[in-house]
Short mmCIF file of C-alpha atoms in Angstrom, two decimals:
data_model
loop_
_atom_site.label_atom_id
_atom_site.label_comp_id
_atom_site.label_asym_id
_atom_site.label_seq_id
_atom_site.Cartn_x
_atom_site.Cartn_y
_atom_site.Cartn_z
CA UNK A 1 0.00 0.00 0.00
CA UNK A 2 2.79 2.40 0.88
CA UNK A 3 4.50 1.66 -2.45
CA UNK A 4 1.31 2.51 -4.34
CA UNK A 5 1.00 5.82 -2.45
CA UNK A 6 4.60 6.78 -3.25
CA UNK A 7 4.08 5.93 -6.94
CA UNK A 8 0.90 8.04 -7.02
CA UNK A 9 2.73 10.99 -5.43
CA UNK A 10 5.58 10.64 -7.94
CA UNK A 11 3.17 10.61 -10.88
CA UNK A 12 1.47 13.69 -9.47
CA UNK A 13 4.79 15.56 -9.37
CA UNK A 14 5.56 14.51 -12.96
CA UNK A 15 2.13 15.70 -14.10
CA UNK A 16 2.55 19.07 -12.38
CA UNK A 17 6.03 19.53 -13.88
CA UNK A 18 4.67 18.69 -17.31
CA UNK A 19 1.87 21.27 -16.94
CA UNK A 20 4.36 23.91 -15.76
CA UNK A 21 6.66 23.21 -18.70
CA UNK A 22 3.78 23.53 -21.13
CA UNK A 23 2.75 26.80 -19.50
CA UNK A 24 6.32 28.15 -19.72
CA UNK A 25 6.62 27.11 -23.36
CA UNK A 26 3.28 28.50 -24.55
CA UNK A 27 4.96 31.63 -25.98
CA UNK A 28 6.70 29.32 -28.39
CA UNK A 29 3.97 26.83 -29.32
CA UNK A 30 0.80 28.90 -29.10
CA UNK A 31 0.27 32.28 -30.64
CA UNK A 32 -2.86 34.36 -30.92
CA UNK A 33 -4.45 34.45 -34.34
CA UNK A 34 -4.44 38.25 -34.37
CA UNK A 35 -3.64 41.32 -32.35
CA UNK A 36 -4.38 44.93 -33.28
CA UNK A 37 -2.36 47.87 -32.05
CA UNK A 38 -4.33 50.65 -30.41
CA UNK A 39 -3.74 54.20 -31.63
CA UNK A 40 -1.79 54.95 -28.45
CA UNK A 41 0.36 51.84 -28.73
CA UNK A 42 1.02 52.46 -32.41
CA UNK A 43 2.80 55.68 -31.44
CA UNK A 44 4.84 53.90 -28.75
CA UNK A 45 6.63 51.38 -30.95
CA UNK A 46 9.61 51.70 -33.26
CA UNK A 47 10.20 49.63 -36.38
CA UNK A 48 13.41 48.57 -38.06
CA UNK A 49 13.94 46.73 -41.35
CA UNK A 50 15.89 43.50 -41.76
CA UNK A 51 18.90 44.11 -44.01
CA UNK A 52 21.71 42.21 -45.66
CA UNK A 53 24.80 43.66 -43.97
CA UNK A 54 28.54 43.30 -44.18
CA UNK A 55 29.67 41.28 -41.18
CA UNK A 56 32.06 43.14 -38.92
CA UNK A 57 34.26 41.99 -36.08
CA UNK A 58 34.70 44.11 -32.97
CA UNK A 59 37.79 44.22 -30.79
CA UNK A 60 37.54 46.00 -27.44
CA UNK A 61 40.72 47.56 -26.04
CA UNK A 62 41.43 49.23 -22.71
CA UNK A 63 43.15 52.60 -22.84
CA UNK A 64 43.89 55.89 -21.17
CA UNK A 65 43.48 59.52 -22.22
CA UNK A 66 46.70 61.54 -22.50
CA UNK A 67 47.58 65.02 -23.69
CA UNK A 68 48.88 65.54 -27.19
CA UNK A 69 52.64 65.57 -26.69
CA UNK A 70 53.10 67.51 -29.94
CA UNK A 71 51.10 70.39 -28.50
CA UNK A 72 52.63 70.87 -25.06
CA UNK A 73 55.21 73.21 -23.59
CA UNK A 74 57.53 71.98 -20.85
CA UNK A 75 58.97 74.57 -18.44
CA UNK A 76 62.37 73.86 -16.88
CA UNK A 77 64.15 75.68 -14.03
CA UNK A 78 66.79 78.21 -15.09
CA UNK A 79 69.03 77.48 -12.13
CA UNK A 80 69.02 75.72 -8.77
CA UNK A 81 67.41 77.25 -5.70
CA UNK A 82 64.36 77.17 -3.46
CA UNK A 83 60.77 77.63 -4.67
CA UNK A 84 59.30 80.52 -2.71
CA UNK A 85 55.82 80.29 -4.17
CA UNK A 86 53.88 78.46 -6.87
CA UNK A 87 50.31 79.79 -7.05
CA UNK A 88 48.80 77.40 -9.62
CA UNK A 89 47.71 73.80 -9.14
CA UNK A 90 47.54 70.81 -11.45
CA UNK A 91 44.71 71.28 -13.94
CA UNK A 92 44.51 75.07 -13.56
CA UNK A 93 44.14 77.21 -16.65
CA UNK A 94 46.90 79.79 -17.15
CA UNK A 95 47.39 82.64 -19.56
CA UNK A 96 50.64 83.42 -21.34
CA UNK A 97 52.90 85.53 -19.09
CA UNK A 98 51.41 84.49 -15.76
CA UNK A 99 53.90 83.58 -13.03
CA UNK A 100 54.10 79.86 -12.36
CA UNK A 101 56.80 79.95 -9.67
CA UNK A 102 59.13 82.35 -7.86
CA UNK A 103 62.55 80.86 -7.12
CA UNK A 104 65.40 82.19 -4.95
CA UNK A 105 68.75 81.22 -6.42
CA UNK A 106 72.28 81.60 -5.09
CA UNK A 107 73.51 81.58 -8.69
CA UNK A 108 71.42 84.64 -9.58
CA UNK A 109 72.47 86.44 -6.39
CA UNK A 110 76.12 85.66 -7.19
CA UNK A 111 75.71 87.00 -10.73
CA UNK A 112 74.38 90.30 -9.43
CA UNK A 113 77.34 90.52 -7.01
CA UNK A 114 79.63 89.96 -9.98
CA UNK A 115 77.84 92.78 -11.83
CA UNK A 116 78.72 95.18 -8.99
CA UNK A 117 82.38 94.14 -9.19
CA UNK A 118 82.32 94.47 -12.95
CA UNK A 119 80.90 98.01 -12.71
CA UNK A 120 83.73 99.00 -10.33
CA UNK A 121 86.31 97.49 -12.70
CA UNK A 122 84.81 99.43 -15.59
CA UNK A 123 85.00 102.69 -13.66
CA UNK A 124 88.67 102.09 -12.81
CA UNK A 125 89.54 101.00 -16.35
CA UNK A 126 87.80 104.02 -17.78
CA UNK A 127 89.75 106.46 -15.59
CA UNK A 128 93.01 104.73 -16.46
CA UNK A 129 92.16 104.93 -20.15
CA UNK A 130 91.30 108.61 -19.91
CA UNK A 131 94.50 109.33 -17.97
CA UNK A 132 96.53 107.33 -20.48
CA UNK A 133 94.96 109.30 -23.33
CA UNK A 134 95.85 112.62 -21.69
CA UNK A 135 99.42 111.51 -20.96
CA UNK A 136 99.82 110.19 -24.50
CA UNK A 137 98.61 113.45 -26.03
CA UNK A 138 101.02 115.43 -23.83
CA UNK A 139 103.87 113.16 -24.82
CA UNK A 140 104.37 111.78 -21.35
CA UNK A 141 103.10 108.24 -22.01
CA UNK A 142 103.77 106.06 -25.00
CA UNK A 143 101.14 104.99 -27.50
CA UNK A 144 101.52 101.39 -26.36
CA UNK A 145 100.62 102.33 -22.79
CA UNK A 146 97.55 104.15 -24.06
CA UNK A 147 96.49 101.13 -26.15
CA UNK A 148 96.89 98.82 -23.14
CA UNK A 149 94.61 101.12 -21.09
CA UNK A 150 91.98 101.06 -23.85
CA UNK A 151 92.16 97.28 -24.09
CA UNK A 152 91.68 96.93 -20.30
CA UNK A 153 88.59 99.12 -20.57
CA UNK A 154 87.18 97.00 -23.39
CA UNK A 155 87.81 93.84 -21.35
CA UNK A 156 85.95 95.34 -18.37
CA UNK A 157 82.97 96.14 -20.60
CA UNK A 158 83.03 92.63 -22.06
CA UNK A 159 83.12 91.10 -18.61
CA UNK A 160 80.01 93.06 -17.58
CA UNK A 161 78.24 91.94 -20.76
CA UNK A 162 79.18 88.34 -20.01
CA UNK A 163 77.76 88.56 -16.49
CA UNK A 164 74.52 90.13 -17.74
CA UNK A 165 74.20 87.25 -20.20
CA UNK A 166 74.64 84.80 -17.31
CA UNK A 167 71.86 86.59 -15.44
CA UNK A 168 69.58 86.14 -18.46
CA UNK A 169 70.46 82.46 -18.55
CA UNK A 170 70.18 81.84 -14.82
CA UNK A 171 67.27 84.13 -14.01
CA UNK A 172 65.77 85.62 -17.15
CA UNK A 173 64.12 89.01 -17.41
CA UNK A 174 62.37 88.48 -14.08
CA UNK A 175 65.62 88.16 -12.09
CA UNK A 176 66.27 90.60 -9.24
CA UNK A 177 69.35 91.66 -7.30
CA UNK A 178 68.01 89.82 -4.25
CA UNK A 179 68.60 86.56 -6.12
CA UNK A 180 65.01 85.68 -7.12
CA UNK A 181 63.73 84.86 -10.57
CA UNK A 182 60.33 83.87 -11.95
CA UNK A 183 59.09 81.13 -14.25
CA UNK A 184 56.23 82.35 -16.44
CA UNK A 185 53.81 80.56 -18.76
CA UNK A 186 55.09 80.91 -22.33
CA UNK A 187 51.64 80.05 -23.73
CA UNK A 188 48.03 79.79 -22.60
CA UNK A 189 46.61 76.41 -21.64
CA UNK A 190 46.16 73.98 -18.77
CA UNK A 191 48.78 72.72 -16.33
CA UNK A 192 48.86 68.99 -17.03
CA UNK A 193 52.05 68.36 -15.05
CA UNK A 194 53.33 70.06 -11.91
CA UNK A 195 56.34 68.71 -10.00
CA UNK A 196 57.12 71.44 -7.44
CA UNK A 197 55.42 73.33 -4.63
CA UNK A 198 56.37 76.23 -2.42
CA UNK A 199 59.35 75.35 -0.21
CA UNK A 200 60.77 72.69 -2.53
CA UNK A 201 64.47 72.77 -3.43
CA UNK A 202 65.72 72.49 -6.98
CA UNK A 203 69.05 70.69 -7.02
CA UNK A 204 71.79 71.64 -9.50
CA UNK A 205 71.63 68.14 -11.01
CA UNK A 206 67.86 68.23 -11.48
CA UNK A 207 67.20 68.03 -15.21
CA UNK A 208 63.45 67.38 -15.09
CA UNK A 209 60.78 69.87 -16.12
CA UNK A 210 58.76 71.60 -13.40
CA UNK A 211 55.56 72.26 -15.38
CA UNK A 212 53.89 71.08 -18.57
CA UNK A 213 51.21 73.18 -20.27
CA UNK A 214 48.79 71.88 -22.92
CA UNK A 215 45.77 73.51 -24.56
CA UNK A 216 43.95 70.09 -24.45
CA UNK A 217 42.00 70.93 -27.64
CA UNK A 218 43.35 67.66 -29.00
CA UNK A 219 44.10 64.61 -26.87
CA UNK A 220 45.58 61.19 -27.41
CA UNK A 221 44.20 57.86 -26.26
CA UNK A 222 46.79 55.13 -25.79
CA UNK A 223 45.23 51.65 -25.94
CA UNK A 224 46.73 48.22 -25.19
CA UNK A 225 46.65 45.49 -27.83
CA UNK A 226 47.64 42.04 -26.61
CA UNK A 227 49.68 39.70 -28.75
CA UNK A 228 46.77 37.56 -29.97
CA UNK A 229 44.99 40.64 -31.36
CA UNK A 230 47.90 42.47 -33.01
CA UNK A 231 46.85 41.34 -36.50
CA UNK A 232 43.42 42.94 -35.96
CA UNK A 233 44.65 46.53 -35.66
CA UNK A 234 45.98 48.70 -38.47
CA UNK A 235 46.82 52.37 -38.87
CA UNK A 236 43.88 54.33 -40.27
CA UNK A 237 41.24 51.98 -38.85
CA UNK A 238 38.11 53.71 -37.54
CA UNK A 239 37.45 53.29 -33.84
CA UNK A 240 34.92 54.39 -31.25
CA UNK A 241 36.11 55.60 -27.85
CA UNK A 242 34.04 55.54 -24.68
CA UNK A 243 34.93 56.71 -21.17
CA UNK A 244 33.71 55.83 -17.70
CA UNK A 245 32.91 59.48 -17.09
CA UNK A 246 30.57 59.76 -20.10
CA UNK A 247 29.30 56.22 -20.83
CA UNK A 248 26.60 57.41 -23.26
CA UNK A 249 28.95 59.54 -25.37
CA UNK A 250 30.93 58.00 -28.23
CA UNK A 251 34.03 59.72 -29.63
CA UNK A 252 34.86 58.70 -33.20
CA UNK A 253 38.54 58.48 -34.09
CA UNK A 254 41.22 56.66 -36.06
CA UNK A 255 44.31 54.71 -35.10
CA UNK A 256 47.11 57.03 -36.22
CA UNK A 257 50.12 55.27 -34.72
CA UNK A 258 51.07 51.73 -33.73
CA UNK A 259 54.12 51.07 -31.60
CA UNK A 260 56.68 48.65 -32.98
CA UNK A 261 57.64 47.14 -29.63
CA UNK A 262 55.67 45.54 -26.80
CA UNK A 263 55.44 47.27 -23.45
CA UNK A 264 57.75 45.22 -21.17
CA UNK A 265 55.45 45.77 -18.19
CA UNK A 266 52.20 44.33 -19.56
CA UNK A 267 53.43 42.67 -22.80
CA UNK A 268 50.97 44.74 -24.85
CA UNK A 269 51.40 46.78 -28.00
CA UNK A 270 50.48 50.45 -27.71
CA UNK A 271 48.23 52.07 -30.31
CA UNK A 272 47.42 55.77 -30.40
CA UNK A 273 44.14 57.43 -31.28
CA UNK A 274 43.95 61.20 -31.78
CA UNK A 275 40.66 62.79 -30.67
CA UNK A 276 39.21 66.28 -31.01
CA UNK A 277 38.49 67.68 -27.55
CA UNK A 278 36.90 71.03 -28.36
CA UNK A 279 34.34 70.59 -25.56
CA UNK A 280 37.18 69.95 -23.07
CA UNK A 281 35.36 66.93 -21.60
CA UNK A 282 38.27 64.52 -21.98
CA UNK A 283 40.91 64.82 -19.25
CA UNK A 284 44.38 63.25 -19.08
CA UNK A 285 44.51 59.98 -17.08
CA UNK A 286 40.85 59.12 -17.79
CA UNK A 287 40.22 55.43 -18.46
CA UNK A 288 38.84 54.70 -21.93
CA UNK A 289 37.47 51.79 -23.92
CA UNK A 290 38.42 51.65 -27.58
CA UNK A 291 36.24 49.58 -29.94
CA UNK A 292 37.96 48.60 -33.20
CA UNK A 293 35.67 47.44 -36.01
CA UNK A 294 37.03 45.27 -38.82
CA UNK A 295 35.07 43.99 -41.86
CA UNK A 296 35.23 40.22 -42.46
CA UNK A 297 34.28 40.26 -46.19
CA UNK A 298 31.11 38.33 -45.37
CA UNK A 299 27.42 39.20 -45.46
CA UNK A 300 24.51 38.14 -43.28
CA UNK A 301 21.03 39.27 -42.32
CA UNK A 302 21.11 41.83 -39.55
CA UNK A 303 18.62 43.53 -37.25
CA UNK A 304 18.81 45.99 -34.39
CA UNK A 305 19.88 44.25 -31.19
CA UNK A 306 16.96 46.00 -29.48
CA UNK A 307 14.52 43.80 -31.42
CA UNK A 308 15.70 40.57 -29.79
CA UNK A 309 13.60 38.82 -27.12
CA UNK A 310 15.05 35.99 -25.04
CA UNK A 311 12.59 33.29 -23.94
CA UNK A 312 13.35 29.79 -22.63
CA UNK A 313 16.83 29.74 -24.10
CA UNK A 314 15.64 30.82 -27.56
CA UNK A 315 15.63 34.15 -29.37
CA UNK A 316 12.60 35.77 -30.96
CA UNK A 317 11.56 38.95 -32.72
CA UNK A 318 8.16 40.46 -33.42
CA UNK A 319 7.64 40.77 -37.18
CA UNK A 320 5.50 43.77 -38.15
CA UNK A 321 3.44 43.81 -41.34
CA UNK A 322 0.85 46.38 -40.28
CA UNK A 323 -1.06 47.39 -37.15
CA UNK A 324 -3.35 44.39 -37.59
CA UNK A 325 -0.78 41.85 -38.75
CA UNK A 326 2.13 40.96 -36.47
CA UNK A 327 3.67 37.63 -35.59
CA UNK A 328 6.43 36.07 -33.50
CA UNK A 329 9.45 34.67 -35.34
CA UNK A 330 12.25 32.59 -33.87
CA UNK A 331 15.70 33.60 -35.14
CA UNK A 332 19.11 31.97 -35.05
CA UNK A 333 21.78 34.45 -33.97
CA UNK A 334 25.17 34.41 -35.68
CA UNK A 335 26.81 37.12 -33.54
CA UNK A 336 26.10 40.47 -31.94
CA UNK A 337 28.35 43.45 -32.57
CA UNK A 338 27.33 46.53 -30.61
CA UNK A 339 23.78 47.58 -31.52
CA UNK A 340 23.65 45.22 -34.52
CA UNK A 341 22.89 41.48 -34.47
CA UNK A 342 23.70 39.15 -37.37
CA UNK A 343 21.35 36.21 -38.06
CA UNK A 344 21.79 32.77 -39.59
CA UNK A 345 18.08 32.25 -40.20
CA UNK A 346 14.54 33.19 -39.21
CA UNK A 347 13.94 36.34 -41.28
CA UNK A 348 14.20 37.64 -44.81
CA UNK A 349 15.58 40.94 -46.15
CA UNK A 350 12.99 43.71 -46.11
CA UNK A 351 10.90 42.32 -43.27
CA UNK A 352 10.15 44.73 -40.46
CA UNK A 353 10.64 44.08 -36.76
CA UNK A 354 9.58 46.02 -33.67
CA UNK A 355 12.46 47.51 -31.64
CA UNK A 356 10.61 49.43 -28.92
CA UNK A 357 7.99 47.98 -26.54
CA UNK A 358 8.53 44.75 -28.43
CA UNK A 359 8.23 42.67 -25.23
CA UNK A 360 4.71 43.96 -24.59
CA UNK A 361 3.63 43.09 -28.15
CA UNK A 362 5.35 39.71 -27.81
CA UNK A 363 3.36 38.95 -24.65
CA UNK A 364 0.10 39.96 -26.31
CA UNK A 365 0.76 37.73 -29.31
CA UNK A 366 1.89 34.87 -27.09
CA UNK A 367 -1.34 35.07 -25.11
CA UNK A 368 0.26 35.92 -21.74
#
């Protein structure tokens, strides 16, 4: 008796599972004979035509936004010293001529001390020359003595000129007798690199730039291509660039340079994309995704990816003939590339499919 009861319970479970499966699969096996769109619903759908398209392959690369290194100005220190002040911060906009840093330099102070000595030497040499000229004209001194006095005067003048040139080299036009000099922006733009702050010391052996200025109207995106994908990228190929900051905005560009060596750190090849940045939305160091599209010299039926409906492991679309004639069609997907899906079968060129509110129409036709 107990065995019979267990068998009956088992058969009941099987029957329930069978009914549930049939209910879940009714969108596939049973479709309403007709469904008419209301006037309101007719304005809430979008329709797209099935086309025969060239099949493309997409390659997605990770990258980073950088400034255009051909359109930057790097500012170096003129001489060693201590930074007294640096009013601008990284990312600030500066105008040509604005002071980026004030630096106190022992070299500049020493040059001005040398100028004072040179001025005293000139005054002495000038008096000696004038005395020598008077003595020569009165026949007291020889011509050679007079010429020596003139030569000493010329040397004193040359020495002062040399020291003034050193001041221009070590401190520039903004140098002062107190030993300070200024670094100014040679062009307008944005500070994309800053390596010093007030109080920092600039060593004599420091050969690095202190500031970098770029107008950022054009930027570069450097993307990584791993070894298996190197054959899929070529100079001149169109790409689309997306950023985390603006996920809905697509920047069109082209690959304009491919490195010839792999990066030793990540074993990837670097490719460069130049982008117009007139709206100034792209900032250096932003992460970017670069989508490279390559044609495969093949053709297949294609529809908008928005038209696809997934149900019970299968893919469907709603075929639209008119507001009174719509039906569900199962399709076999070849591949999806972005907003376009390629099909192996299920539709014919020229057929129309619904791409907005298609799920609602699907449910109505399926009898849900």
